[in-house]
Amino acid sequence: MKLTPFATYTAPLDKLEMRGDGPRGHRLIGPIIGATIEGDQLQATQRGASSADWLLMGPDGTVVVDVRMSIRTHDGAFIQMTYGGRARWADGIGSGDVYSAFTFDTDDPRYSWLTRRLVVGRGVVHPTHGVYSLHLLD
């Protein structure tokens, strides 16, 4: 397995919403506003305001990440980006790295190559934003 540097993904967060405990853990909703992806092969910004990280944190601090977002590239292509992953936040929100797998979907032929690739990322969550280092999985 080979990882090739791909981009930096920055996700500014709006006010975190605490939703309480459920049968699978504590639900946290982090609205994402104005996200950007900056790399040699992909430069894009978030489209619209309907994106959020629907985190689920278990009693042991294990976090399940679940995000869907529409992005628009610098040259006008629309792409749907989805990512999910895991983190260990036993010492509180943002206390450990986040590891996620990103997939992309578009009908734009300029980016059809991206729909066949898996991008993996390692991120850090701060109180106001998250930042991921993204890599293509070869």
Short mmCIF file of N, CA and C in Angstrom, two decimals:
data_model
loop_
_atom_site.label_atom_id
_atom_site.label_comp_id
_atom_site.label_asym_id
_atom_site.label_seq_id
_atom_site.Cartn_x
_atom_site.Cartn_y
_atom_site.Cartn_z
N MET A 1 0.85 -1.17 0.00
CA MET A 1 0.00 0.00 0.00
C MET A 1 0.90 1.23 0.00
N LYS A 2 0.55 2.20 -0.83
CA LYS A 2 1.32 3.43 -0.95
C LYS A 2 0.38 4.62 -0.74
N LEU A 3 0.85 5.60 0.03
CA LEU A 3 0.09 6.83 0.24
C LEU A 3 0.81 7.97 -0.47
N THR A 4 0.07 8.68 -1.32
CA THR A 4 0.61 9.81 -2.06
C THR A 4 -0.05 11.09 -1.53
N PRO A 5 0.74 12.09 -1.10
CA PRO A 5 0.13 13.35 -0.63
C PRO A 5 -0.83 13.90 -1.66
N PHE A 6 -2.00 14.32 -1.19
CA PHE A 6 -3.06 14.75 -2.09
C PHE A 6 -3.51 16.19 -1.83
N ALA A 7 -3.87 16.53 -0.59
CA ALA A 7 -4.42 17.86 -0.33
C ALA A 7 -4.51 18.10 1.17
N THR A 8 -4.82 19.35 1.50
CA THR A 8 -5.17 19.73 2.87
C THR A 8 -6.64 20.11 2.86
N TYR A 9 -7.37 19.53 3.78
CA TYR A 9 -8.80 19.80 3.91
C TYR A 9 -9.01 20.53 5.23
N THR A 10 -9.62 21.71 5.16
CA THR A 10 -9.90 22.52 6.34
C THR A 10 -11.40 22.69 6.46
N ALA A 11 -11.93 22.37 7.65
CA ALA A 11 -13.37 22.40 7.87
C ALA A 11 -13.70 23.31 9.06
N PRO A 12 -14.00 24.59 8.81
CA PRO A 12 -14.44 25.47 9.90
C PRO A 12 -15.76 24.94 10.49
N LEU A 13 -15.87 24.98 11.80
CA LEU A 13 -17.05 24.46 12.47
C LEU A 13 -17.87 25.57 13.09
N ASP A 14 -19.18 25.44 12.95
CA ASP A 14 -20.11 26.32 13.64
C ASP A 14 -20.30 25.74 15.05
N LYS A 15 -21.18 26.30 15.80
CA LYS A 15 -21.41 25.86 17.17
C LYS A 15 -21.80 24.39 17.23
N LEU A 16 -21.06 23.63 18.02
CA LEU A 16 -21.30 22.21 18.22
C LEU A 16 -22.63 22.00 18.95
N GLU A 17 -23.44 21.10 18.43
CA GLU A 17 -24.72 20.78 19.05
C GLU A 17 -24.61 19.44 19.77
N MET A 18 -24.90 19.43 21.05
CA MET A 18 -24.91 18.20 21.84
C MET A 18 -26.32 17.63 21.80
N ARG A 19 -26.47 16.40 21.42
CA ARG A 19 -27.80 15.81 21.28
C ARG A 19 -28.13 14.78 22.35
N GLY A 20 -27.25 14.51 23.25
CA GLY A 20 -27.57 13.59 24.33
C GLY A 20 -27.23 12.15 24.02
N ASP A 21 -27.44 11.32 25.01
CA ASP A 21 -27.09 9.91 24.89
C ASP A 21 -28.21 9.11 24.24
N GLY A 22 -27.79 8.17 23.42
CA GLY A 22 -28.70 7.23 22.79
C GLY A 22 -28.17 5.83 23.01
N PRO A 23 -28.79 4.85 22.40
CA PRO A 23 -28.37 3.47 22.62
C PRO A 23 -26.95 3.16 22.12
N ARG A 24 -26.45 3.95 21.17
CA ARG A 24 -25.10 3.69 20.64
C ARG A 24 -24.06 4.69 21.13
N GLY A 25 -24.46 5.66 21.96
CA GLY A 25 -23.50 6.62 22.47
C GLY A 25 -24.06 8.03 22.47
N HIS A 26 -23.17 8.98 22.60
CA HIS A 26 -23.52 10.40 22.68
C HIS A 26 -23.40 11.03 21.29
N ARG A 27 -24.46 11.66 20.80
CA ARG A 27 -24.48 12.27 19.47
C ARG A 27 -24.03 13.72 19.57
N LEU A 28 -23.05 14.09 18.74
CA LEU A 28 -22.56 15.46 18.62
C LEU A 28 -22.69 15.86 17.16
N ILE A 29 -23.28 17.01 16.89
CA ILE A 29 -23.42 17.47 15.51
C ILE A 29 -22.59 18.73 15.35
N GLY A 30 -21.60 18.67 14.46
CA GLY A 30 -20.72 19.81 14.20
C GLY A 30 -20.98 20.36 12.81
N PRO A 31 -21.82 21.42 12.69
CA PRO A 31 -22.06 22.02 11.38
C PRO A 31 -20.75 22.54 10.76
N ILE A 32 -20.52 22.20 9.51
CA ILE A 32 -19.32 22.63 8.79
C ILE A 32 -19.70 23.80 7.90
N ILE A 33 -18.89 24.87 7.97
CA ILE A 33 -19.19 26.09 7.21
C ILE A 33 -17.94 26.57 6.48
N GLY A 34 -17.99 26.65 5.17
CA GLY A 34 -16.88 27.21 4.40
C GLY A 34 -15.66 26.33 4.28
N ALA A 35 -15.84 25.02 4.17
CA ALA A 35 -14.71 24.09 4.05
C ALA A 35 -13.95 24.31 2.74
N THR A 36 -12.66 24.00 2.77
CA THR A 36 -11.81 24.11 1.59
C THR A 36 -10.93 22.87 1.44
N ILE A 37 -10.60 22.56 0.19
CA ILE A 37 -9.63 21.52 -0.13
C ILE A 37 -8.58 22.18 -1.02
N GLU A 38 -7.33 22.08 -0.62
CA GLU A 38 -6.25 22.70 -1.38
C GLU A 38 -5.19 21.66 -1.69
N GLY A 39 -5.03 21.34 -2.99
CA GLY A 39 -4.00 20.40 -3.42
C GLY A 39 -3.68 20.64 -4.88
N ASP A 40 -2.66 19.94 -5.37
CA ASP A 40 -2.26 20.10 -6.77
C ASP A 40 -3.33 19.59 -7.74
N GLN A 41 -4.05 18.52 -7.36
CA GLN A 41 -5.04 17.92 -8.25
C GLN A 41 -6.48 18.32 -7.95
N LEU A 42 -6.69 18.95 -6.80
CA LEU A 42 -8.05 19.33 -6.42
C LEU A 42 -8.01 20.58 -5.55
N GLN A 43 -8.70 21.62 -6.03
CA GLN A 43 -8.92 22.85 -5.26
C GLN A 43 -10.43 23.07 -5.28
N ALA A 44 -11.03 23.08 -4.08
CA ALA A 44 -12.48 23.17 -4.02
C ALA A 44 -12.93 23.83 -2.72
N THR A 45 -14.17 24.32 -2.77
CA THR A 45 -14.79 24.91 -1.58
C THR A 45 -16.16 24.27 -1.38
N GLN A 46 -16.59 24.31 -0.15
CA GLN A 46 -17.90 23.78 0.20
C GLN A 46 -18.98 24.54 -0.53
N ARG A 47 -19.98 23.82 -0.98
CA ARG A 47 -21.13 24.41 -1.65
C ARG A 47 -22.34 24.28 -0.74
N GLY A 48 -22.96 25.37 -0.41
CA GLY A 48 -24.14 25.33 0.44
C GLY A 48 -23.79 25.19 1.91
N ALA A 49 -24.83 25.07 2.71
CA ALA A 49 -24.64 25.02 4.16
C ALA A 49 -25.26 23.77 4.77
N SER A 50 -25.45 22.74 3.99
CA SER A 50 -26.15 21.56 4.50
C SER A 50 -25.18 20.44 4.90
N SER A 51 -24.00 20.79 5.35
CA SER A 51 -23.03 19.79 5.73
C SER A 51 -22.76 19.84 7.23
N ALA A 52 -22.61 18.67 7.81
CA ALA A 52 -22.29 18.58 9.23
C ALA A 52 -21.59 17.26 9.49
N ASP A 53 -20.84 17.24 10.57
CA ASP A 53 -20.23 16.01 11.05
C ASP A 53 -21.15 15.46 12.13
N TRP A 54 -21.75 14.31 11.86
CA TRP A 54 -22.68 13.66 12.78
C TRP A 54 -21.89 12.65 13.61
N LEU A 55 -21.13 13.18 14.56
CA LEU A 55 -20.28 12.34 15.39
C LEU A 55 -21.10 11.51 16.36
N LEU A 56 -20.61 10.33 16.62
CA LEU A 56 -21.19 9.48 17.64
C LEU A 56 -20.04 9.06 18.56
N MET A 57 -20.11 9.44 19.83
CA MET A 57 -19.04 9.14 20.77
C MET A 57 -19.52 8.12 21.78
N GLY A 58 -18.83 6.99 21.80
CA GLY A 58 -19.17 5.92 22.73
C GLY A 58 -18.66 6.22 24.13
N PRO A 59 -19.08 5.44 25.12
CA PRO A 59 -18.71 5.69 26.50
C PRO A 59 -17.21 5.57 26.77
N ASP A 60 -16.49 4.86 25.90
CA ASP A 60 -15.03 4.72 26.09
C ASP A 60 -14.23 5.79 25.35
N GLY A 61 -14.92 6.75 24.70
CA GLY A 61 -14.25 7.82 23.97
C GLY A 61 -14.01 7.52 22.51
N THR A 62 -14.47 6.36 22.03
CA THR A 62 -14.35 6.04 20.61
C THR A 62 -15.36 6.87 19.83
N VAL A 63 -14.88 7.54 18.79
CA VAL A 63 -15.73 8.43 17.99
C VAL A 63 -15.91 7.85 16.60
N VAL A 64 -17.15 7.88 16.11
CA VAL A 64 -17.48 7.49 14.74
C VAL A 64 -17.81 8.78 13.98
N VAL A 65 -17.09 9.02 12.89
CA VAL A 65 -17.25 10.22 12.06
C VAL A 65 -18.17 9.89 10.89
N ASP A 66 -19.08 10.81 10.55
CA ASP A 66 -20.02 10.60 9.43
C ASP A 66 -20.32 11.96 8.80
N VAL A 67 -19.72 12.23 7.62
CA VAL A 67 -19.87 13.54 6.97
C VAL A 67 -20.23 13.36 5.50
N ARG A 68 -21.13 14.22 5.03
CA ARG A 68 -21.46 14.32 3.60
C ARG A 68 -21.43 15.79 3.23
N MET A 69 -20.86 16.09 2.07
CA MET A 69 -20.70 17.50 1.69
C MET A 69 -20.65 17.63 0.17
N SER A 70 -21.24 18.70 -0.34
CA SER A 70 -21.09 19.06 -1.75
C SER A 70 -20.00 20.10 -1.85
N ILE A 71 -19.11 19.90 -2.84
CA ILE A 71 -18.03 20.87 -3.06
C ILE A 71 -18.05 21.32 -4.52
N ARG A 72 -17.48 22.50 -4.74
CA ARG A 72 -17.34 23.02 -6.09
C ARG A 72 -15.87 23.29 -6.32
N THR A 73 -15.34 22.78 -7.43
CA THR A 73 -13.93 22.96 -7.73
C THR A 73 -13.66 24.37 -8.26
N HIS A 74 -12.40 24.72 -8.30
CA HIS A 74 -12.00 26.05 -8.79
C HIS A 74 -12.39 26.26 -10.26
N ASP A 75 -12.59 25.14 -10.99
CA ASP A 75 -12.97 25.25 -12.40
C ASP A 75 -14.43 24.88 -12.65
N GLY A 76 -15.24 24.89 -11.60
CA GLY A 76 -16.69 24.79 -11.76
C GLY A 76 -17.33 23.42 -11.66
N ALA A 77 -16.57 22.38 -11.37
CA ALA A 77 -17.17 21.05 -11.24
C ALA A 77 -17.83 20.90 -9.87
N PHE A 78 -18.94 20.18 -9.85
CA PHE A 78 -19.62 19.87 -8.59
C PHE A 78 -19.31 18.42 -8.22
N ILE A 79 -18.94 18.22 -6.98
CA ILE A 79 -18.54 16.90 -6.50
C ILE A 79 -19.20 16.66 -5.14
N GLN A 80 -19.70 15.45 -4.95
CA GLN A 80 -20.22 15.04 -3.65
C GLN A 80 -19.08 14.32 -2.93
N MET A 81 -18.77 14.77 -1.72
CA MET A 81 -17.71 14.17 -0.92
C MET A 81 -18.33 13.55 0.34
N THR A 82 -17.94 12.34 0.63
CA THR A 82 -18.41 11.64 1.81
C THR A 82 -17.20 11.09 2.54
N TYR A 83 -17.19 11.21 3.87
CA TYR A 83 -16.13 10.56 4.62
C TYR A 83 -16.60 10.09 5.97
N GLY A 84 -15.98 9.01 6.38
CA GLY A 84 -16.27 8.42 7.68
C GLY A 84 -14.99 7.91 8.27
N GLY A 85 -14.97 7.79 9.58
CA GLY A 85 -13.76 7.32 10.21
C GLY A 85 -13.91 7.12 11.69
N ARG A 86 -12.76 7.12 12.37
CA ARG A 86 -12.71 6.87 13.80
C ARG A 86 -11.70 7.79 14.47
N ALA A 87 -11.97 8.04 15.75
CA ALA A 87 -11.03 8.78 16.61
C ALA A 87 -11.15 8.21 18.01
N ARG A 88 -10.17 8.48 18.81
CA ARG A 88 -10.20 8.09 20.23
C ARG A 88 -10.08 9.36 21.04
N TRP A 89 -11.19 9.78 21.64
CA TRP A 89 -11.25 11.01 22.42
C TRP A 89 -11.56 10.72 23.88
N ALA A 90 -10.83 9.81 24.47
CA ALA A 90 -11.07 9.44 25.86
C ALA A 90 -10.85 10.61 26.81
N ASP A 91 -10.02 11.57 26.41
CA ASP A 91 -9.74 12.74 27.26
C ASP A 91 -10.55 13.97 26.86
N GLY A 92 -11.62 13.79 26.09
CA GLY A 92 -12.49 14.90 25.71
C GLY A 92 -12.49 15.15 24.22
N ILE A 93 -13.41 16.01 23.78
CA ILE A 93 -13.58 16.33 22.36
C ILE A 93 -12.29 16.90 21.79
N GLY A 94 -11.83 16.29 20.69
CA GLY A 94 -10.64 16.75 20.00
C GLY A 94 -9.34 16.30 20.62
N SER A 95 -9.38 15.38 21.59
CA SER A 95 -8.15 15.01 22.31
C SER A 95 -7.27 14.01 21.57
N GLY A 96 -7.69 13.55 20.41
CA GLY A 96 -6.89 12.61 19.63
C GLY A 96 -7.09 12.82 18.15
N ASP A 97 -6.18 12.27 17.36
CA ASP A 97 -6.27 12.37 15.90
C ASP A 97 -7.51 11.65 15.38
N VAL A 98 -7.99 12.11 14.22
CA VAL A 98 -9.13 11.51 13.54
C VAL A 98 -8.60 10.87 12.26
N TYR A 99 -8.98 9.63 12.01
CA TYR A 99 -8.58 8.91 10.81
C TYR A 99 -9.83 8.62 9.99
N SER A 100 -9.84 9.05 8.72
CA SER A 100 -11.04 8.91 7.90
C SER A 100 -10.70 8.47 6.48
N ALA A 101 -11.71 7.89 5.82
CA ALA A 101 -11.63 7.53 4.41
C ALA A 101 -12.64 8.38 3.64
N PHE A 102 -12.17 9.02 2.58
CA PHE A 102 -12.97 9.95 1.78
C PHE A 102 -13.27 9.32 0.43
N THR A 103 -14.53 9.45 -0.02
CA THR A 103 -14.91 9.05 -1.37
C THR A 103 -15.58 10.24 -2.05
N PHE A 104 -15.53 10.23 -3.38
CA PHE A 104 -16.03 11.34 -4.18
C PHE A 104 -16.93 10.80 -5.28
N ASP A 105 -17.93 11.60 -5.65
CA ASP A 105 -18.86 11.21 -6.71
C ASP A 105 -19.17 12.43 -7.56
N THR A 106 -18.99 12.30 -8.87
CA THR A 106 -19.28 13.39 -9.79
C THR A 106 -19.56 12.83 -11.18
N ASP A 107 -20.33 13.59 -11.96
CA ASP A 107 -20.52 13.21 -13.35
C ASP A 107 -19.65 14.07 -14.27
N ASP A 108 -18.81 14.92 -13.69
CA ASP A 108 -17.91 15.76 -14.48
C ASP A 108 -16.72 14.93 -14.95
N PRO A 109 -16.53 14.80 -16.27
CA PRO A 109 -15.46 13.94 -16.79
C PRO A 109 -14.06 14.37 -16.36
N ARG A 110 -13.87 15.64 -16.05
CA ARG A 110 -12.55 16.10 -15.62
C ARG A 110 -12.14 15.49 -14.28
N TYR A 111 -13.13 15.04 -13.50
CA TYR A 111 -12.84 14.50 -12.17
C TYR A 111 -13.34 13.07 -12.01
N SER A 112 -13.65 12.40 -13.13
CA SER A 112 -14.14 11.02 -13.03
C SER A 112 -13.08 10.11 -12.40
N TRP A 113 -11.80 10.41 -12.59
CA TRP A 113 -10.73 9.62 -11.97
C TRP A 113 -10.87 9.58 -10.46
N LEU A 114 -11.40 10.65 -9.88
CA LEU A 114 -11.52 10.75 -8.43
C LEU A 114 -12.60 9.82 -7.88
N THR A 115 -13.61 9.50 -8.70
CA THR A 115 -14.67 8.60 -8.25
C THR A 115 -14.19 7.15 -8.11
N ARG A 116 -13.03 6.86 -8.69
CA ARG A 116 -12.47 5.51 -8.62
C ARG A 116 -11.37 5.39 -7.57
N ARG A 117 -11.12 6.44 -6.85
CA ARG A 117 -10.00 6.46 -5.89
C ARG A 117 -10.50 6.56 -4.46
N LEU A 118 -9.69 6.09 -3.54
CA LEU A 118 -9.95 6.26 -2.12
C LEU A 118 -8.91 7.21 -1.57
N VAL A 119 -9.37 8.19 -0.84
CA VAL A 119 -8.49 9.16 -0.20
C VAL A 119 -8.59 8.93 1.30
N VAL A 120 -7.45 8.86 1.96
CA VAL A 120 -7.44 8.68 3.41
C VAL A 120 -6.85 9.92 4.06
N GLY A 121 -7.31 10.18 5.27
CA GLY A 121 -6.85 11.40 5.94
C GLY A 121 -6.63 11.20 7.42
N ARG A 122 -5.71 12.02 7.92
CA ARG A 122 -5.45 12.12 9.36
C ARG A 122 -5.73 13.56 9.74
N GLY A 123 -6.62 13.72 10.71
CA GLY A 123 -7.05 15.07 11.06
C GLY A 123 -6.92 15.38 12.53
N VAL A 124 -6.97 16.67 12.80
CA VAL A 124 -6.97 17.19 14.16
C VAL A 124 -8.15 18.14 14.27
N VAL A 125 -8.92 18.01 15.35
CA VAL A 125 -10.08 18.87 15.55
C VAL A 125 -9.76 19.88 16.65
N HIS A 126 -9.92 21.15 16.30
CA HIS A 126 -9.76 22.26 17.23
C HIS A 126 -11.15 22.78 17.58
N PRO A 127 -11.29 23.67 18.56
CA PRO A 127 -12.62 24.17 18.92
C PRO A 127 -13.38 24.83 17.76
N THR A 128 -12.67 25.46 16.82
CA THR A 128 -13.34 26.19 15.74
C THR A 128 -13.21 25.55 14.37
N HIS A 129 -12.37 24.53 14.22
CA HIS A 129 -12.17 23.93 12.91
C HIS A 129 -11.43 22.59 13.01
N GLY A 130 -11.52 21.83 11.93
CA GLY A 130 -10.75 20.62 11.78
C GLY A 130 -9.84 20.75 10.58
N VAL A 131 -8.67 20.11 10.63
CA VAL A 131 -7.72 20.14 9.52
C VAL A 131 -7.24 18.72 9.28
N TYR A 132 -7.35 18.28 8.02
CA TYR A 132 -6.92 16.96 7.62
C TYR A 132 -5.77 17.06 6.62
N SER A 133 -4.84 16.16 6.73
CA SER A 133 -3.84 15.92 5.71
C SER A 133 -4.34 14.72 4.91
N LEU A 134 -4.61 14.94 3.61
CA LEU A 134 -5.21 13.90 2.78
C LEU A 134 -4.16 13.24 1.88
N HIS A 135 -4.35 11.93 1.68
CA HIS A 135 -3.44 11.15 0.82
C HIS A 135 -4.26 10.22 -0.08
N LEU A 136 -3.81 10.08 -1.33
CA LEU A 136 -4.39 9.09 -2.23
C LEU A 136 -3.85 7.73 -1.85
N LEU A 137 -4.73 6.76 -1.80
CA LEU A 137 -4.32 5.39 -1.51
C LEU A 137 -4.07 4.70 -2.83
N ASP A 138 -2.84 4.25 -3.02
CA ASP A 138 -2.46 3.55 -4.26
C ASP A 138 -2.26 2.07 -4.01
#
